[in-house]
PDB file of C-alpha atoms in Angstrom:
ATOM      1  CA  MET X   1     138.268  90.860  95.425  1.00 33.00           C
ATOM      2  CA  VAL X   2     136.085  94.184  96.426  1.00 32.00           C
ATOM      3  CA  ALA X   3     134.218  93.500  93.305  1.00 38.00           C
ATOM      4  CA  LYS X   4     133.495  89.813  94.303  1.00 38.00           C
ATOM      5  CA  ALA X   5     131.829  90.397  97.412  1.00 35.00           C
ATOM      6  CA  ARG X   6     130.058  93.304  95.470  1.00 47.00           C
ATOM      7  CA  LEU X   7     128.627  90.907  93.081  1.00 46.00           C
ATOM      8  CA  ARG X   8     127.807  88.677  95.720  1.00 49.00           C
ATOM      9  CA  GLY X   9     126.404  90.715  97.746  1.00 54.00           C
ATOM     10  CA  ILE X  10     124.377  91.770  93.983  1.00 65.00           C
ATOM     11  CA  ASP X  11     123.391  88.567  92.979  1.00 60.00           C
ATOM     12  CA  SER X  12     122.083  87.864  97.192  1.00 66.00           C
ATOM     13  CA  VAL X  13     119.744  90.126  96.275  1.00 83.00           C
ATOM     14  CA  ILE X  14     118.493  89.522  92.654  1.00 90.00           C
ATOM     15  CA  PRO X  15     116.473  86.236  91.791  1.00 89.00           C
ATOM     16  CA  ALA X  16     119.201  83.670  89.859  1.00 89.00           C
ATOM     17  CA  LYS X  17     116.835  84.238  86.767  1.00 90.00           C
ATOM     18  CA  TYR X  18     117.704  88.049  86.294  1.00 92.00           C
ATOM     19  CA  ARG X  19     121.397  87.741  87.575  1.00 89.00           C
ATOM     20  CA  GLY X  20     122.617  88.561  84.170  1.00 91.00           C
ATOM     21  CA  VAL X  21     119.786  91.023  82.773  1.00 93.00           C
ATOM     22  CA  SER X  22     121.313  93.647  80.612  1.00 94.00           C
ATOM     23  CA  PHE X  23     120.850  96.995  77.929  1.00 95.00           C
ATOM     24  CA  ASP X  24     123.298  94.761  75.851  1.00 95.00           C
ATOM     25  CA  ARG X  25     121.650  90.820  75.652  1.00 93.00           C
ATOM     26  CA  PRO X  26     117.710  88.894  75.512  1.00 93.00           C
ATOM     27  CA  PRO X  27     115.382  89.957  76.269  1.00 92.00           C
ATOM     28  CA  VAL X  28     116.223  93.263  77.014  1.00 95.00           C
ATOM     29  CA  THR X  29     117.386  93.644  73.023  1.00 94.00           C
ATOM     30  CA  GLN X  30     114.068  91.968  71.939  1.00 92.00           C
ATOM     31  CA  ILE X  31     111.739  94.299  73.825  1.00 93.00           C
ATOM     32  CA  ASP X  32     110.494  97.821  72.170  1.00 92.00           C
ATOM     33  CA  ASP X  33     113.559 100.216  71.682  1.00 94.00           C
ATOM     34  CA  PHE X  34     110.788 103.482  72.828  1.00 94.00           C
ATOM     35  CA  VAL X  35     110.558 101.266  76.438  1.00 95.00           C
ATOM     36  CA  VAL X  36     113.536 100.492  76.801  1.00 96.00           C
ATOM     37  CA  LYS X  37     115.043 103.710  76.154  1.00 96.00           C
ATOM     38  CA  ARG X  38     112.695 104.918  79.248  1.00 96.00           C
ATOM     39  CA  VAL X  39     114.412 102.519  81.296  1.00 97.00           C
ATOM     40  CA  ARG X  40     117.812 103.484  80.526  1.00 97.00           C
ATOM     41  CA  ASP X  41     117.214 107.187  80.865  1.00 97.00           C
ATOM     42  CA  TYR X  42     116.043 106.166  84.298  1.00 98.00           C
ATOM     43  CA  CYS X  43     118.931 104.301  85.174  1.00 98.00           C
ATOM     44  CA  GLU X  44     121.033 106.740  83.434  1.00 97.00           C
ATOM     45  CA  ASN X  45     119.960 109.238  86.284  1.00 97.00           C
ATOM     46  CA  LEU X  46     119.383 107.020  88.726  1.00 97.00           C
ATOM     47  CA  ASP X  47     120.915 109.393  91.859  1.00 97.00           C
ATOM     48  CA  GLU X  48     118.866 112.109  90.895  1.00 97.00           C
ATOM     49  CA  ASN X  49     115.937 109.655  90.810  1.00 98.00           C
ATOM     50  CA  LEU X  50     116.762 107.925  93.882  1.00 98.00           C
ATOM     51  CA  ASP X  51     117.002 111.233  95.434  1.00 97.00           C
ATOM     52  CA  SER X  52     113.856 112.636  94.303  1.00 97.00           C
ATOM     53  CA  GLY X  53     112.144 110.139  95.344  1.00 97.00           C
ATOM     54  CA  ARG X  54     111.139 109.712  91.091  1.00 97.00           C
ATOM     55  CA  GLY X  55     110.016 105.697  90.437  1.00 97.00           C
ATOM     56  CA  MET X  56     108.534 103.978  87.804  1.00 97.00           C
ATOM     57  CA  TRP X  57     105.697 101.164  87.176  1.00 94.00           C
ATOM     58  CA  PHE X  58     105.372  98.503  84.027  1.00 96.00           C
ATOM     59  CA  PHE X  59     101.893  97.312  83.455  1.00 92.00           C
ATOM     60  CA  GLY X  60     101.689  94.767  81.090  1.00 89.00           C
ATOM     61  CA  ASN X  61     100.401  91.008  80.435  1.00 85.00           C
ATOM     62  CA  SER X  62     102.600  87.511  81.054  1.00 82.00           C
ATOM     63  CA  GLY X  63     105.739  87.079  79.293  1.00 83.00           C
ATOM     64  CA  THR X  64     106.164  91.427  77.727  1.00 88.00           C
ATOM     65  CA  GLY X  65     109.468  91.963  79.850  1.00 92.00           C
ATOM     66  CA  LYS X  66     107.565  93.791  82.827  1.00 94.00           C
ATOM     67  CA  THR X  67     110.001  91.726  85.540  1.00 94.00           C
ATOM     68  CA  THR X  68     113.053  92.133  82.902  1.00 95.00           C
ATOM     69  CA  LEU X  69     112.857  96.022  83.200  1.00 97.00           C
ATOM     70  CA  ALA X  70     112.268  96.317  86.755  1.00 97.00           C
ATOM     71  CA  MET X  71     115.236  94.024  87.585  1.00 96.00           C
ATOM     72  CA  LEU X  72     117.316  95.562  85.440  1.00 96.00           C
ATOM     73  CA  ILE X  73     116.560  99.103  87.329  1.00 97.00           C
ATOM     74  CA  SER X  74     116.450  97.588  90.492  1.00 96.00           C
ATOM     75  CA  ARG X  75     120.490  95.989  89.358  1.00 95.00           C
ATOM     76  CA  THR X  76     121.769  99.182  88.486  1.00 96.00           C
ATOM     77  CA  ALA X  77     120.986 100.413  92.006  1.00 96.00           C
ATOM     78  CA  LEU X  78     122.545  98.031  93.435  1.00 94.00           C
ATOM     79  CA  GLU X  79     125.286  98.255  91.313  1.00 93.00           C
ATOM     80  CA  SER X  80     125.797 102.202  92.675  1.00 94.00           C
ATOM     81  CA  GLY X  81     126.056 101.173  96.015  1.00 93.00           C
ATOM     82  CA  SER X  82     122.247 101.668  96.729  1.00 95.00           C
ATOM     83  CA  SER X  83     120.034  99.271  98.952  1.00 94.00           C
ATOM     84  CA  VAL X  84     117.144  97.254  97.205  1.00 95.00           C
ATOM     85  CA  ALA X  85     114.892  95.215  98.736  1.00 95.00           C
ATOM     86  CA  ILE X  86     112.592  92.871  96.236  1.00 95.00           C
ATOM     87  CA  TYR X  87     109.401  91.064  96.709  1.00 94.00           C
ATOM     88  CA  SER X  88     106.808  90.075  95.091  1.00 92.00           C
ATOM     89  CA  LEU X  89     103.316  91.485  96.817  1.00 91.00           C
ATOM     90  CA  PRO X  90     102.182  87.713  98.015  1.00 90.00           C
ATOM     91  CA  LYS X  91     105.432  87.305  99.586  1.00 92.00           C
ATOM     92  CA  LEU X  92     105.839  90.858 100.750  1.00 93.00           C
ATOM     93  CA  LEU X  93     102.518  89.980 102.678  1.00 93.00           C
ATOM     94  CA  SER X  94     103.245  86.460 104.014  1.00 92.00           C
ATOM     95  CA  ARG X  95     106.572  87.890 105.469  1.00 92.00           C
ATOM     96  CA  ILE X  96     104.406  91.075 107.109  1.00 94.00           C
ATOM     97  CA  ARG X  97     102.187  88.211 108.752  1.00 92.00           C
ATOM     98  CA  GLN X  98     105.219  86.362 109.698  1.00 91.00           C
ATOM     99  CA  THR X  99     106.474  89.200 112.274  1.00 91.00           C
ATOM    100  CA  TYR X 100     103.355  89.191 113.692  1.00 87.00           C
ATOM    101  CA  ASP X 101     104.305  86.111 115.416  1.00 82.00           C
ATOM    102  CA  ALA X 102     108.105  87.136 116.176  1.00 72.00           C
ATOM    103  CA  GLU X 103     109.924  86.330 119.149  1.00 74.00           C
ATOM    104  CA  ILE X 104     112.549  88.088 120.783  1.00 71.00           C
ATOM    105  CA  GLY X 105     115.618  88.758 119.029  1.00 67.00           C
ATOM    106  CA  GLU X 106     114.258  88.549 115.986  1.00 77.00           C
ATOM    107  CA  GLN X 107     112.776  91.491 113.183  1.00 82.00           C
ATOM    108  CA  SER X 108     109.653  92.818 114.848  1.00 90.00           C
ATOM    109  CA  TYR X 109     106.822  94.125 112.288  1.00 92.00           C
ATOM    110  CA  SER X 110     107.306  97.528 113.521  1.00 92.00           C
ATOM    111  CA  GLN X 111     111.109  96.571 112.526  1.00 92.00           C
ATOM    112  CA  PHE X 112     110.464  95.411 109.111  1.00 94.00           C
ATOM    113  CA  PHE X 113     107.889  98.288 108.140  1.00 95.00           C
ATOM    114  CA  GLU X 114     111.342 100.473 108.945  1.00 95.00           C
ATOM    115  CA  ARG X 115     113.208  98.455 106.414  1.00 94.00           C
ATOM    116  CA  LEU X 116     110.737  98.284 103.641  1.00 95.00           C
ATOM    117  CA  ALA X 117     110.423 102.738 104.377  1.00 96.00           C
ATOM    118  CA  THR X 118     113.521 103.298 103.629  1.00 95.00           C
ATOM    119  CA  VAL X 119     114.956 101.536 101.779  1.00 96.00           C
ATOM    120  CA  ASP X 120     116.767 103.184  99.115  1.00 97.00           C
ATOM    121  CA  LEU X 121     114.161 101.320  96.132  1.00 97.00           C
ATOM    122  CA  LEU X 122     111.711  99.249  96.859  1.00 97.00           C
ATOM    123  CA  HIS X 123     110.661  96.859  93.725  1.00 97.00           C
ATOM    124  CA  LEU X 124     107.298  95.824  94.108  1.00 96.00           C
ATOM    125  CA  ASP X 125     106.496  92.547  91.812  1.00 94.00           C
ATOM    126  CA  ASP X 126     102.843  91.292  90.323  1.00 90.00           C
ATOM    127  CA  LEU X 127     100.663  94.295  92.012  1.00 91.00           C
ATOM    128  CA  GLY X 128      97.054  93.401  92.009  1.00 84.00           C
ATOM    129  CA  ALA X 129      97.833  89.545  91.712  1.00 76.00           C
ATOM    130  CA  GLU X 130      96.975  89.210  95.797  1.00 77.00           C
ATOM    131  CA  LYS X 131      93.331  88.519  96.773  1.00 79.00           C
ATOM    132  CA  GLN X 132      92.232  92.064  98.334  1.00 83.00           C
ATOM    133  CA  THR X 133      90.934  92.290 101.160  1.00 91.00           C
ATOM    134  CA  GLU X 134      90.830  95.051 104.510  1.00 93.00           C
ATOM    135  CA  TRP X 135      93.911  93.541 105.746  1.00 94.00           C
ATOM    136  CA  VAL X 136      95.662  93.448 102.339  1.00 93.00           C
ATOM    137  CA  LEU X 137      94.701  96.802 101.149  1.00 94.00           C
ATOM    138  CA  GLU X 138      95.586  98.379 104.721  1.00 95.00           C
ATOM    139  CA  GLN X 139      99.327  96.700 104.518  1.00 94.00           C
ATOM    140  CA  LEU X 140      99.913  98.359 100.814  1.00 94.00           C
ATOM    141  CA  TYR X 141      98.218 101.718 101.745  1.00 96.00           C
ATOM    142  CA  ALA X 142     100.604 101.842 104.969  1.00 96.00           C
ATOM    143  CA  LEU X 143     103.677 101.105 102.996  1.00 96.00           C
ATOM    144  CA  ILE X 144     102.804 103.190  99.986  1.00 96.00           C
ATOM    145  CA  ASN X 145     102.066 106.221 101.656  1.00 97.00           C
ATOM    146  CA  GLU X 146     105.263 106.315 104.266  1.00 97.00           C
ATOM    147  CA  ARG X 147     107.824 105.451 101.363  1.00 97.00           C
ATOM    148  CA  TYR X 148     105.500 108.309  99.255  1.00 97.00           C
ATOM    149  CA  GLU X 149     106.313 110.770 102.090  1.00 97.00           C
ATOM    150  CA  ARG X 150     109.428 110.380 102.770  1.00 97.00           C
ATOM    151  CA  GLN X 151     109.966 110.504  99.172  1.00 97.00           C
ATOM    152  CA  ARG X 152     111.319 106.987  98.038  1.00 97.00           C
ATOM    153  CA  SER X 153     111.270 105.565  95.125  1.00 98.00           C
ATOM    154  CA  LEU X 154     109.221 102.573  93.443  1.00 97.00           C
ATOM    155  CA  ILE X 155     109.634 100.028  90.978  1.00 98.00           C
ATOM    156  CA  VAL X 156     106.308  98.475  90.251  1.00 96.00           C
ATOM    157  CA  THR X 157     104.958  95.505  88.180  1.00 95.00           C
ATOM    158  CA  SER X 158     101.665  94.513  87.205  1.00 93.00           C
ATOM    159  CA  ASN X 159      99.207  92.837  84.398  1.00 89.00           C
ATOM    160  CA  TYR X 160      96.697  95.254  85.098  1.00 83.00           C
ATOM    161  CA  GLU X 161      96.675  98.986  83.923  1.00 78.00           C
ATOM    162  CA  ASP X 162      95.811 101.701  86.296  1.00 75.00           C
ATOM    163  CA  ASP X 163      92.382 102.202  85.843  1.00 81.00           C
ATOM    164  CA  GLU X 164      92.549  98.529  86.567  1.00 84.00           C
ATOM    165  CA  LEU X 165      94.371  98.719  89.210  1.00 86.00           C
ATOM    166  CA  GLU X 166      91.818 101.415  90.874  1.00 87.00           C
ATOM    167  CA  LYS X 167      89.613  99.144  90.610  1.00 87.00           C
ATOM    168  CA  GLN X 168      91.582  96.444  92.822  1.00 87.00           C
ATOM    169  CA  LEU X 169      93.258  98.425  94.801  1.00 90.00           C
ATOM    170  CA  GLY X 170      91.508 101.599  95.723  1.00 90.00           C
ATOM    171  CA  THR X 171      92.068 105.611  94.277  1.00 92.00           C
ATOM    172  CA  ARG X 172      93.973 105.911  97.747  1.00 93.00           C
ATOM    173  CA  ILE X 173      96.709 104.013  96.807  1.00 93.00           C
ATOM    174  CA  VAL X 174      97.205 104.307  92.828  1.00 93.00           C
ATOM    175  CA  SER X 175      96.673 108.107  93.087  1.00 94.00           C
ATOM    176  CA  ARG X 176     100.082 107.513  95.460  1.00 95.00           C
ATOM    177  CA  LEU X 177     101.640 105.303  92.445  1.00 94.00           C
ATOM    178  CA  VAL X 178     101.230 108.117  90.110  1.00 94.00           C
ATOM    179  CA  ASP X 179     102.857 110.877  91.977  1.00 96.00           C
ATOM    180  CA  ILE X 180     105.721 108.185  93.021  1.00 97.00           C
ATOM    181  CA  CYS X 181     106.067 106.814  89.449  1.00 96.00           C
ATOM    182  CA  GLY X 182     104.504 109.247  86.660  1.00 94.00           C
ATOM    183  CA  ASP X 183     103.155 108.254  83.734  1.00 91.00           C
ATOM    184  CA  PRO X 184     103.390 104.364  83.820  1.00 91.00           C
ATOM    185  CA  VAL X 185     105.160 102.079  81.016  1.00 93.00           C
ATOM    186  CA  LEU X 186     102.947  99.670  78.271  1.00 91.00           C
ATOM    187  CA  LEU X 187     104.255  96.390  77.439  1.00 91.00           C
ATOM    188  CA  PHE X 188     100.789  94.795  76.384  1.00 73.00           C
ATOM    189  CA  GLY X 189     101.180  92.191  73.463  1.00 63.00           C
ATOM    190  CA  GLU X 190     102.488  88.603  72.668  1.00 61.00           C
ATOM    191  CA  ASP X 191     103.331  86.068  75.533  1.00 52.00           C
ATOM    192  CA  ARG X 192     107.323  85.905  74.450  1.00 52.00           C
ATOM    193  CA  ARG X 193     108.066  82.867  76.772  1.00 46.00           C
ATOM    194  CA  MET X 194     104.875  80.961  74.536  1.00 43.00           C
ATOM    195  CA  ARG X 195     106.685  81.863  71.762  1.00 44.00           C
ATOM    196  CA  VAL X 196     110.158  80.326  72.504  1.00 41.00           C
ATOM    197  CA  SER X 197     108.522  77.335  73.353  1.00 39.00           C
ATOM    198  CA  ALA X 198     106.108  77.068  70.279  1.00 36.00           C
ATOM    199  CA  ASP X 199     109.788  78.000  68.326  1.00 39.00           C
ATOM    200  CA  ALA X 200     111.466  75.278  70.148  1.00 34.00           C
ATOM    201  CA  SER X 201     109.250  73.192  69.497  1.00 35.00           C
ATOM    202  CA  SER X 202     108.460  73.578  65.466  1.00 36.00           C
ATOM    203  CA  SER X 203     111.869  72.963  65.090  1.00 35.00           C
ATOM    204  CA  LEU X 204     111.893  69.492  66.776  1.00 38.00           C
ATOM    205  CA  GLY X 205     109.095  68.887  64.342  1.00 41.00           C
ATOM    206  CA  GLU X 206     106.398  68.850  66.924  1.00 35.00           C
ATOM    207  CA  SER X 207     102.650  70.761  66.626  1.00 29.00           C
ATOM    208  CA  SER X 208     102.420  70.878  70.295  1.00 27.00           C
ATOM    209  CA  VAL X 209     103.783  74.063  72.677  1.00 30.00           C
ATOM    210  CA  GLY X 210     106.261  72.591  75.119  1.00 31.00           C
ATOM    211  CA  GLY X 211     106.523  72.823  78.567  1.00 28.00           C
ATOM    212  CA  GLY X 212     109.863  74.781  78.389  1.00 27.00           C
ATOM    213  CA  LEU X 213     109.220  78.757  79.452  1.00 27.00           C
ATOM    214  CA  GLY X 214     112.073  81.364  77.676  1.00 29.00           C
ATOM    215  CA  PRO X 215     113.949  84.065  79.953  1.00 31.00           C
ATOM    216  CA  LEU X 216     110.833  86.035  81.002  1.00 32.00           C
ATOM    217  CA  ASP X 217     108.858  85.813  83.712  1.00 36.00           C
ATOM    218  CA  HIS X 218     106.270  88.649  83.905  1.00 36.00           C
TER     219      HIS X 218
END
């Protein structure tokens, strides 16, 4: 019963699409071995990495496995009993805005920010996808800087490389990410979702790419 309750807890955090993610199953087995080894090494030394505030960040175009690998780390952390919060940047910013209108008894901005700042692992997906405004940059810097100062780990995915991300977010934010996450993991290449769709269409004797998506998100 305890094991089932724990699994339900993990499933409530990990999006349904990624609940079965594993080193031993596609699409992870289809990703470059060197990249997967870096993720495996991080997971095998998870306690040490979380204790020291070390993270990882993944750069690459759509469909190359960034989010899949990031979710694998988040799932490993949850299975170890660590606390994890997973947000896409647009959803996180929307959630922050909601706290401004919080009524009595609802989670305030300061309470929500404290949770984001203290959770063992914060997983931010699609960094740089949001429209850049002064308010957005202020929120991102406040959060990332707070986790940097508290030595709390971050897992980040982005469609941009670090120099492009610096143009989007500014030097202050990216320099903190470098300190937390070290060298980025690069996953630029063919969109596997489109390849899966093309393969399916070909097997049906169709010449155009169908609408179905493969197992990868970002």
